XYZ file of C-alpha atoms in Angstrom:
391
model
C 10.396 -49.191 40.995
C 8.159 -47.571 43.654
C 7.485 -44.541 41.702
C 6.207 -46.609 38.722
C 3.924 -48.476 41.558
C 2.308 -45.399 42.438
C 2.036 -44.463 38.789
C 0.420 -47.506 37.884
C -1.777 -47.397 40.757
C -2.614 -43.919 40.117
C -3.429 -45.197 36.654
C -5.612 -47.620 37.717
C -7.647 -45.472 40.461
C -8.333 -43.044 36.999
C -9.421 -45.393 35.195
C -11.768 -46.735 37.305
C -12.823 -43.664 38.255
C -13.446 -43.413 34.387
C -15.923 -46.283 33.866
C -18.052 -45.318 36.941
C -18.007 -42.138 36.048
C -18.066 -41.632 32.020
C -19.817 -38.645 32.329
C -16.440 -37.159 33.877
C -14.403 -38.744 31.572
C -16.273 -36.680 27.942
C -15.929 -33.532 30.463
C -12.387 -34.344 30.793
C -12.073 -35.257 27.157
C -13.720 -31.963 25.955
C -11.457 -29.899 28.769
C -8.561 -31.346 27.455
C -9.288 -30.954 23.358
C -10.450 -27.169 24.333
C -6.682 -26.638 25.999
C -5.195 -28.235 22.948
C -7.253 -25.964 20.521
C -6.329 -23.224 22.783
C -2.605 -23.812 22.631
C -2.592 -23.890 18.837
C -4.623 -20.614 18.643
C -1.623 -18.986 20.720
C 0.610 -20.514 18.937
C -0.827 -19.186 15.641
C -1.085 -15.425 17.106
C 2.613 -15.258 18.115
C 3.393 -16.129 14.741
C 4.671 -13.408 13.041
C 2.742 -11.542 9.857
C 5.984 -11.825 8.296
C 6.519 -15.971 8.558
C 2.756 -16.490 8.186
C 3.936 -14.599 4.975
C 6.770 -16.125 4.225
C 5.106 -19.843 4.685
C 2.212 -18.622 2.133
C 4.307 -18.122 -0.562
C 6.667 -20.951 0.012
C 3.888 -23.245 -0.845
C 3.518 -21.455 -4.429
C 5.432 -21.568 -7.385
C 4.503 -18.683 -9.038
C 2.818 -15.166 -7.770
C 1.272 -12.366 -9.214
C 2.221 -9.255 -7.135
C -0.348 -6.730 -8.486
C -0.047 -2.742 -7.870
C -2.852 -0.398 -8.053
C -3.734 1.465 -11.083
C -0.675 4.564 -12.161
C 1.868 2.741 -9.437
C 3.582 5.561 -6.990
C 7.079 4.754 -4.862
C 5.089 2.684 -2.172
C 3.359 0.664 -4.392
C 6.510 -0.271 -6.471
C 8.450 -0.913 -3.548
C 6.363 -3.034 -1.484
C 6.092 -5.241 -4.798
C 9.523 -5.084 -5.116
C 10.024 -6.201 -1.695
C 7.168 -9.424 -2.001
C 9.083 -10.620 -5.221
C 12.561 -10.380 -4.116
C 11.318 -11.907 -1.217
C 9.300 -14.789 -3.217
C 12.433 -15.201 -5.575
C 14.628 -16.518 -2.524
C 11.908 -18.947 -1.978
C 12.484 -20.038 -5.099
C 9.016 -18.908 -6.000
C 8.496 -17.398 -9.577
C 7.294 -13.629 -9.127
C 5.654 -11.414 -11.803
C 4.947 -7.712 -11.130
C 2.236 -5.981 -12.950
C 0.427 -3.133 -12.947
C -2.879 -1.478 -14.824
C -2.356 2.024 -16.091
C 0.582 3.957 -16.783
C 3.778 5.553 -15.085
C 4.121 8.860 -15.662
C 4.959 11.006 -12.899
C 8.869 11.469 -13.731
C 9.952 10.250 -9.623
C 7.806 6.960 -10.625
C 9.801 6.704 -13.682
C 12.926 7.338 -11.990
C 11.994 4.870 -9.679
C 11.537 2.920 -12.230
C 14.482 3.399 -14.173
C 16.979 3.464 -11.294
C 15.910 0.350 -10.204
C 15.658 -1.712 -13.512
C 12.623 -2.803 -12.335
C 10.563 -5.725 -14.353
C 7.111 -4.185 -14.559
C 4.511 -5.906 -16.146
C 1.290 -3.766 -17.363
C -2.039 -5.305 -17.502
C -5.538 -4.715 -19.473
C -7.718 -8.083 -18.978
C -7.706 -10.050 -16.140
C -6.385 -12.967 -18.641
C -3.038 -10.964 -18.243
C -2.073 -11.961 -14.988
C 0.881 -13.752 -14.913
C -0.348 -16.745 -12.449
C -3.146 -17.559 -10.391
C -2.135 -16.546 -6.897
C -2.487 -12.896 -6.937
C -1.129 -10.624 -3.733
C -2.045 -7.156 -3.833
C 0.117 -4.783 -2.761
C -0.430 -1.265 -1.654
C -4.565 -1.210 -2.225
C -6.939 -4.046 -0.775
C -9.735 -4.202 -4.025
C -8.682 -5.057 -7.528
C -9.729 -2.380 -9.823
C -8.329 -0.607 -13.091
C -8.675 -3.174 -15.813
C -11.296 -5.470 -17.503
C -12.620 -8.369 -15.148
C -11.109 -6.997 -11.769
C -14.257 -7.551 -10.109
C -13.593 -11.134 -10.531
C -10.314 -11.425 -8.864
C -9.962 -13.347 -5.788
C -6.765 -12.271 -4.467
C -4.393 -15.358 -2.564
C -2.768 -12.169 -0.361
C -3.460 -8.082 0.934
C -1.105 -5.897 1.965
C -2.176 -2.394 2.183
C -2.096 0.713 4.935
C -5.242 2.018 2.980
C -8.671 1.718 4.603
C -10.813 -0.677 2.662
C -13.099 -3.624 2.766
C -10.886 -6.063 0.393
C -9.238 -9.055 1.817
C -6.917 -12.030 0.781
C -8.442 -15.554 0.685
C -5.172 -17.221 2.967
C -3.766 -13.534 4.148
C -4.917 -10.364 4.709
C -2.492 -7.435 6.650
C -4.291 -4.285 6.413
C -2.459 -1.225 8.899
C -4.396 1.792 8.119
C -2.070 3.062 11.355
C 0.709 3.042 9.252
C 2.524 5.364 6.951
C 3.196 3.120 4.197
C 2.585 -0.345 3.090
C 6.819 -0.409 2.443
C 7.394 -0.564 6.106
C 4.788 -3.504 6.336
C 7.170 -4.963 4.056
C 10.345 -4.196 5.546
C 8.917 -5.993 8.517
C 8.551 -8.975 6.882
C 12.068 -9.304 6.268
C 12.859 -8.215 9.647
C 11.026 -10.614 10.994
C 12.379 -13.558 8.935
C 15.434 -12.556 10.112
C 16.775 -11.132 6.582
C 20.024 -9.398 6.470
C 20.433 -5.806 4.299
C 22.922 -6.206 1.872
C 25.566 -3.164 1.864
C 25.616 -1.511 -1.902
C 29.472 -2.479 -1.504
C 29.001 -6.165 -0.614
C 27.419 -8.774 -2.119
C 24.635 -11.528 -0.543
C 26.495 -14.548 -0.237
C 29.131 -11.810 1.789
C 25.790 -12.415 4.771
C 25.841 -14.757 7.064
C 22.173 -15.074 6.545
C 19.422 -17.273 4.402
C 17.571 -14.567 3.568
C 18.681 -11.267 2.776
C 17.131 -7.650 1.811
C 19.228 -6.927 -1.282
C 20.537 -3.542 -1.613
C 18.261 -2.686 -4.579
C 14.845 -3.588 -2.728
C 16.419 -1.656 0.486
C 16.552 1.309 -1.399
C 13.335 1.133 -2.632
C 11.747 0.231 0.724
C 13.126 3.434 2.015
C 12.118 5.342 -0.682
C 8.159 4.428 -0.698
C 8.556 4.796 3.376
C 9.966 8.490 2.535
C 7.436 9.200 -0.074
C 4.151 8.462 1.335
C 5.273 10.235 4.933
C 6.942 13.181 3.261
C 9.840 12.806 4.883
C 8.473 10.836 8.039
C 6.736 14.003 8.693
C 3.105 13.235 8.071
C 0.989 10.643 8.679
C 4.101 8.103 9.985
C 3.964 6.192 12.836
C 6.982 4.328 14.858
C 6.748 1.151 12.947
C 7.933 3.385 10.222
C 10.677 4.909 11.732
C 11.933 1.454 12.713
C 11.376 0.249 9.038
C 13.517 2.741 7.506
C 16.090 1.734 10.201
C 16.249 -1.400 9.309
C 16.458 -0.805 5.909
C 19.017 1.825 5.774
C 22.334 -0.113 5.963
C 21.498 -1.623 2.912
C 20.503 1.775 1.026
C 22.448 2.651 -1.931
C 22.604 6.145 -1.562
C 23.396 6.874 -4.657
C 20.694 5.871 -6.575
C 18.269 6.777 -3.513
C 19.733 10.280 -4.579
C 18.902 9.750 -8.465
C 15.416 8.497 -7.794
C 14.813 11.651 -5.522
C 15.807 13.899 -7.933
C 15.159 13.737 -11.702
C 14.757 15.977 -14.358
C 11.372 18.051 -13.952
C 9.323 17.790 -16.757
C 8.704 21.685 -18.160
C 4.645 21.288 -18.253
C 5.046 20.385 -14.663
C 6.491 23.661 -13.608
C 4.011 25.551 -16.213
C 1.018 23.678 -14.183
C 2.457 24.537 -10.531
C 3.287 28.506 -11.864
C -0.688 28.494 -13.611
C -2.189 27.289 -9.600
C -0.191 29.413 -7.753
C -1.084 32.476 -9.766
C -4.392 31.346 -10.179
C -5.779 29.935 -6.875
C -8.437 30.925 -5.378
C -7.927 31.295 -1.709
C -11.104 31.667 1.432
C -9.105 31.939 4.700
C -6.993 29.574 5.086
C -8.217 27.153 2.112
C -7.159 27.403 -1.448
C -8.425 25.915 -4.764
C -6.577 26.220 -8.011
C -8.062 25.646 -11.718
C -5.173 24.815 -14.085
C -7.171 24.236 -17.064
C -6.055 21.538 -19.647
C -2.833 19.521 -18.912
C -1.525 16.928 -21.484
C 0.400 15.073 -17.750
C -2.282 14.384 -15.237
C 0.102 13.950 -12.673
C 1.215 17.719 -13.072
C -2.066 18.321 -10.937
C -0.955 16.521 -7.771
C 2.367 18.033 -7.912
C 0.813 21.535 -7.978
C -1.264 20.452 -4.820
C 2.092 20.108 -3.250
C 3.118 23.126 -3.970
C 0.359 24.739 -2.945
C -0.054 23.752 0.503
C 3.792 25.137 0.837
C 2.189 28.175 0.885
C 2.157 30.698 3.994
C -1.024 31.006 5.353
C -2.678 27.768 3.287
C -4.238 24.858 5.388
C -5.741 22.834 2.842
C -6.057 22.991 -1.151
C -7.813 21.132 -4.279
C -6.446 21.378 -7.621
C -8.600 21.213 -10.269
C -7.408 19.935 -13.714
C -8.670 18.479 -17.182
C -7.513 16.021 -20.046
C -9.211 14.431 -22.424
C -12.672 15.289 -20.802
C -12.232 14.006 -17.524
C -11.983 16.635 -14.675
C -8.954 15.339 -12.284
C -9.002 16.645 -8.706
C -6.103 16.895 -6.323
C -6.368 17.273 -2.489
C -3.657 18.470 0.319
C -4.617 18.725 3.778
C -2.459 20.106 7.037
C -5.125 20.909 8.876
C -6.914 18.698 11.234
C -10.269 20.254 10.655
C -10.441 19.199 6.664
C -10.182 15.175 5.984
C -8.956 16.087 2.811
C -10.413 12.512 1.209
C -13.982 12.776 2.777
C -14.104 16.489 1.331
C -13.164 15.470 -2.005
C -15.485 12.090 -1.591
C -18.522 14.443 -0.648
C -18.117 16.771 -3.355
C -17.856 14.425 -6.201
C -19.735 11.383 -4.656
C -23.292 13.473 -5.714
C -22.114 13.660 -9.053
C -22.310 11.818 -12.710
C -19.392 9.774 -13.071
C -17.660 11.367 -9.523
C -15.564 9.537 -8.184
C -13.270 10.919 -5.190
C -11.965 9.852 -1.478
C -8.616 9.237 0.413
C -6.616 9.900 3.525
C -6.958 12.637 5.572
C -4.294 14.837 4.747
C -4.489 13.508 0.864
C -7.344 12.594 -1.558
C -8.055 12.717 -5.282
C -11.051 12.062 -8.030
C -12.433 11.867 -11.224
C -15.690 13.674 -12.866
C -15.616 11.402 -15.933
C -17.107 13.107 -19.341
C -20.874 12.427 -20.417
C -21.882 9.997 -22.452
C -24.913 10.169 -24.914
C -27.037 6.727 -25.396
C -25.204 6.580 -28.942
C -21.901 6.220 -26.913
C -20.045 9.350 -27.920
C -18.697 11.619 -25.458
C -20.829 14.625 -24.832
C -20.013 18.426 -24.204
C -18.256 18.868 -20.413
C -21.061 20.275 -18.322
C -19.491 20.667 -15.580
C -19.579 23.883 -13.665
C -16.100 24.879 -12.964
C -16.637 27.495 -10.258
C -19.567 25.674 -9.028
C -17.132 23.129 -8.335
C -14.650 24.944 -6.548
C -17.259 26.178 -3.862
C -18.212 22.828 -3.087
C -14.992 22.331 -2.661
C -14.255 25.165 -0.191
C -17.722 24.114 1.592
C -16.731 20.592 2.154
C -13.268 21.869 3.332
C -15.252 24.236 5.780
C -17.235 21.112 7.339
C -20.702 22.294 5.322
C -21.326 19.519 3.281
């Protein structure tokens, strides 16, 4: 009873401190609304990415998860990982692409997996509304992409896109598949064993064996190996992940049957490169698989003694350009981006120790394609200039 005296009388004193004072009282007021705004913020910021995540698509019933244009491992996977992870939300997921698959690991990947993939022409093919982009932060590679406001981006890429509810952008890691494996981390997801089955886990959500595998695999791609360009979230991704890798398959995906053109390609640039010190560039000449170029970049910068390369490739008029960089003097996507950027119809950029372009063909006023006019070797010593810093 005496403690709710002196409470009451406390009471009292404050409130008529209040109404000879009111001034004090909106200062108060304002101090206390300020510490209440305050709290939420901090709240909001020790939320998780992967629960912010989570939540978004929870209050959807059907997602889009777009890749970017000719999908690789990481993109496939991460999308993999957003719809399995929308499906046990009971949220209906669509994955889509514009572009093809060609490169034979994307169609093993593809394959392996029995993966549902979806491609796209006309922004009126979207599947639903809420769009979340996956592996690339700007919608691009089919008709009305500039219009696309996507609901979510999650990329590693550098960029200026963004999501209108969520945006995740880590240009410090490896892959955007170790973003995703950290959202199921940290919703406390359980991998699922290749010899066990989900309702076997103790656990609401789980990281099925299937989307496991592919999380590792994008992780693995897009670091070579963990050996370039990752970082220690991705290390601990593909930790996570791994007891729920079917190693099996992981082994199928890794290895399928090379193509013969692609071996042709990588024999024509190794024979045929053109090497200044340390920096290479190969012509290949026509190629009916675009993605043979890339491949032969690879191979390329294998080579004793080579730092950085650019492939150089054509089909169908368009001259395709492939960049490899271990050296930290050449930003292999700035190089490629200065080269082609001063250019009709270049296009060109990337990562530092990868990067790619287009020189698309000329076209007349009458719209037909005109003769290629570009200068092949010219090419190539712009190349080996920007490589050298001089451009």
């Amino acid at each position: 009873m005496w403690s709710l005296s002196v409470a009451d009388d406390r009471l009292s004193q404050a409130e008529a401190l209040a109404r000879e004072n009111p001034e004090l009282a909106v200062v108060a007021a304002i101090v206390a609304l300020v510490a209440a705004v305050g709290a939420y913020v901090l709240f909001r910021a020790r939320r998780t990415p992967g629960v912010r995540f989570r939540r978004l698509l929870a209050d959807r019933d059907e997602i889009a998860v777009l890749m970017h244009p000719n999908p690789d491992p990481d993109a496939m996977s991460a999308a993999l990982g957003v719809a399995s992870l929308a499906e046990q939300l009971d949220v209906e997921a669509t994955v889509q692409y514009p572009g093809q698959i060609r490169h034979q690991e994307n169609r093993a990947f593809r394959t392996v997996l029995d993966l549902e993939l979806d491609p796209i022409e006309h922004v009126t093919d979207l599947a639903a509304e809420s769009v979340v982009l996956v592996d690339h932060n700007e919608p691009r590679g089919f008709a009305g992409a500039d219009g696309v406001l996507p609901l979510a981006v999650i990329d590693h890429h550098p960029g200026d896109g963004a999501g209108e509810a969520f945006t995740d952008v880590r240009t410090d890691y490896g892959a955007t598949a170790s973003v995703v494996a950290e959202y199921f981390q940290q919703n406390d997801a359980t991998p699922v064993p290749p010899d066990k089955h989900a309702s076997e886990t103790d656990s609401d959500l789980t990281l099925p064996t299937d989307t496991a595998t592919g999380l590792l695999y994008g992780i693995l791609t897009d670091t070579k190996h963990l050996t370039v360009g990752a970082s220690e979230p991705d290390f601990a991704a593909a930790a996570y992940v791994y007891p729920g890798v079917d190693q099996d398959r992981l082994d199928r995906i890794a290895n399928p049957a090379v193509d013969a053109e692609v071996l042709e390609v990588k024999a024509r640039a190794i024979a045929g490169r053109r090497v200044e010190g340390s920096f290479a560039v190969a012509d290949v000449g026509g190629v009916n698989n675009v993605d043979a170029i890339p491949q032969a970049a690879d191979e390329l910068i294998q080579l004793e003694g080579v730092s950085a390369v650019v492939v150089i490739g054509e089909r169908d008029g368009t001259i395709h350009l492939s960049g490899r960089s271990r050296d930290d003097r050449v930003h292999m996507g700035n190089a490629i981006d200065a080269v082609l950027s001063d250019r009709d119809n270049g296009n060109g950029g990337g990562h530092s120790r990868m990067g790619g372009g287009t020189i698309g063909p000329t076209i007349d006023p009458t719209g037909e394609e005109g003769p290629e006019s570009v200068d092949r070797d010219a090419l190539a010593d712009d190349l080996f200039r920007a490589m050298a810093g001089d451009v």
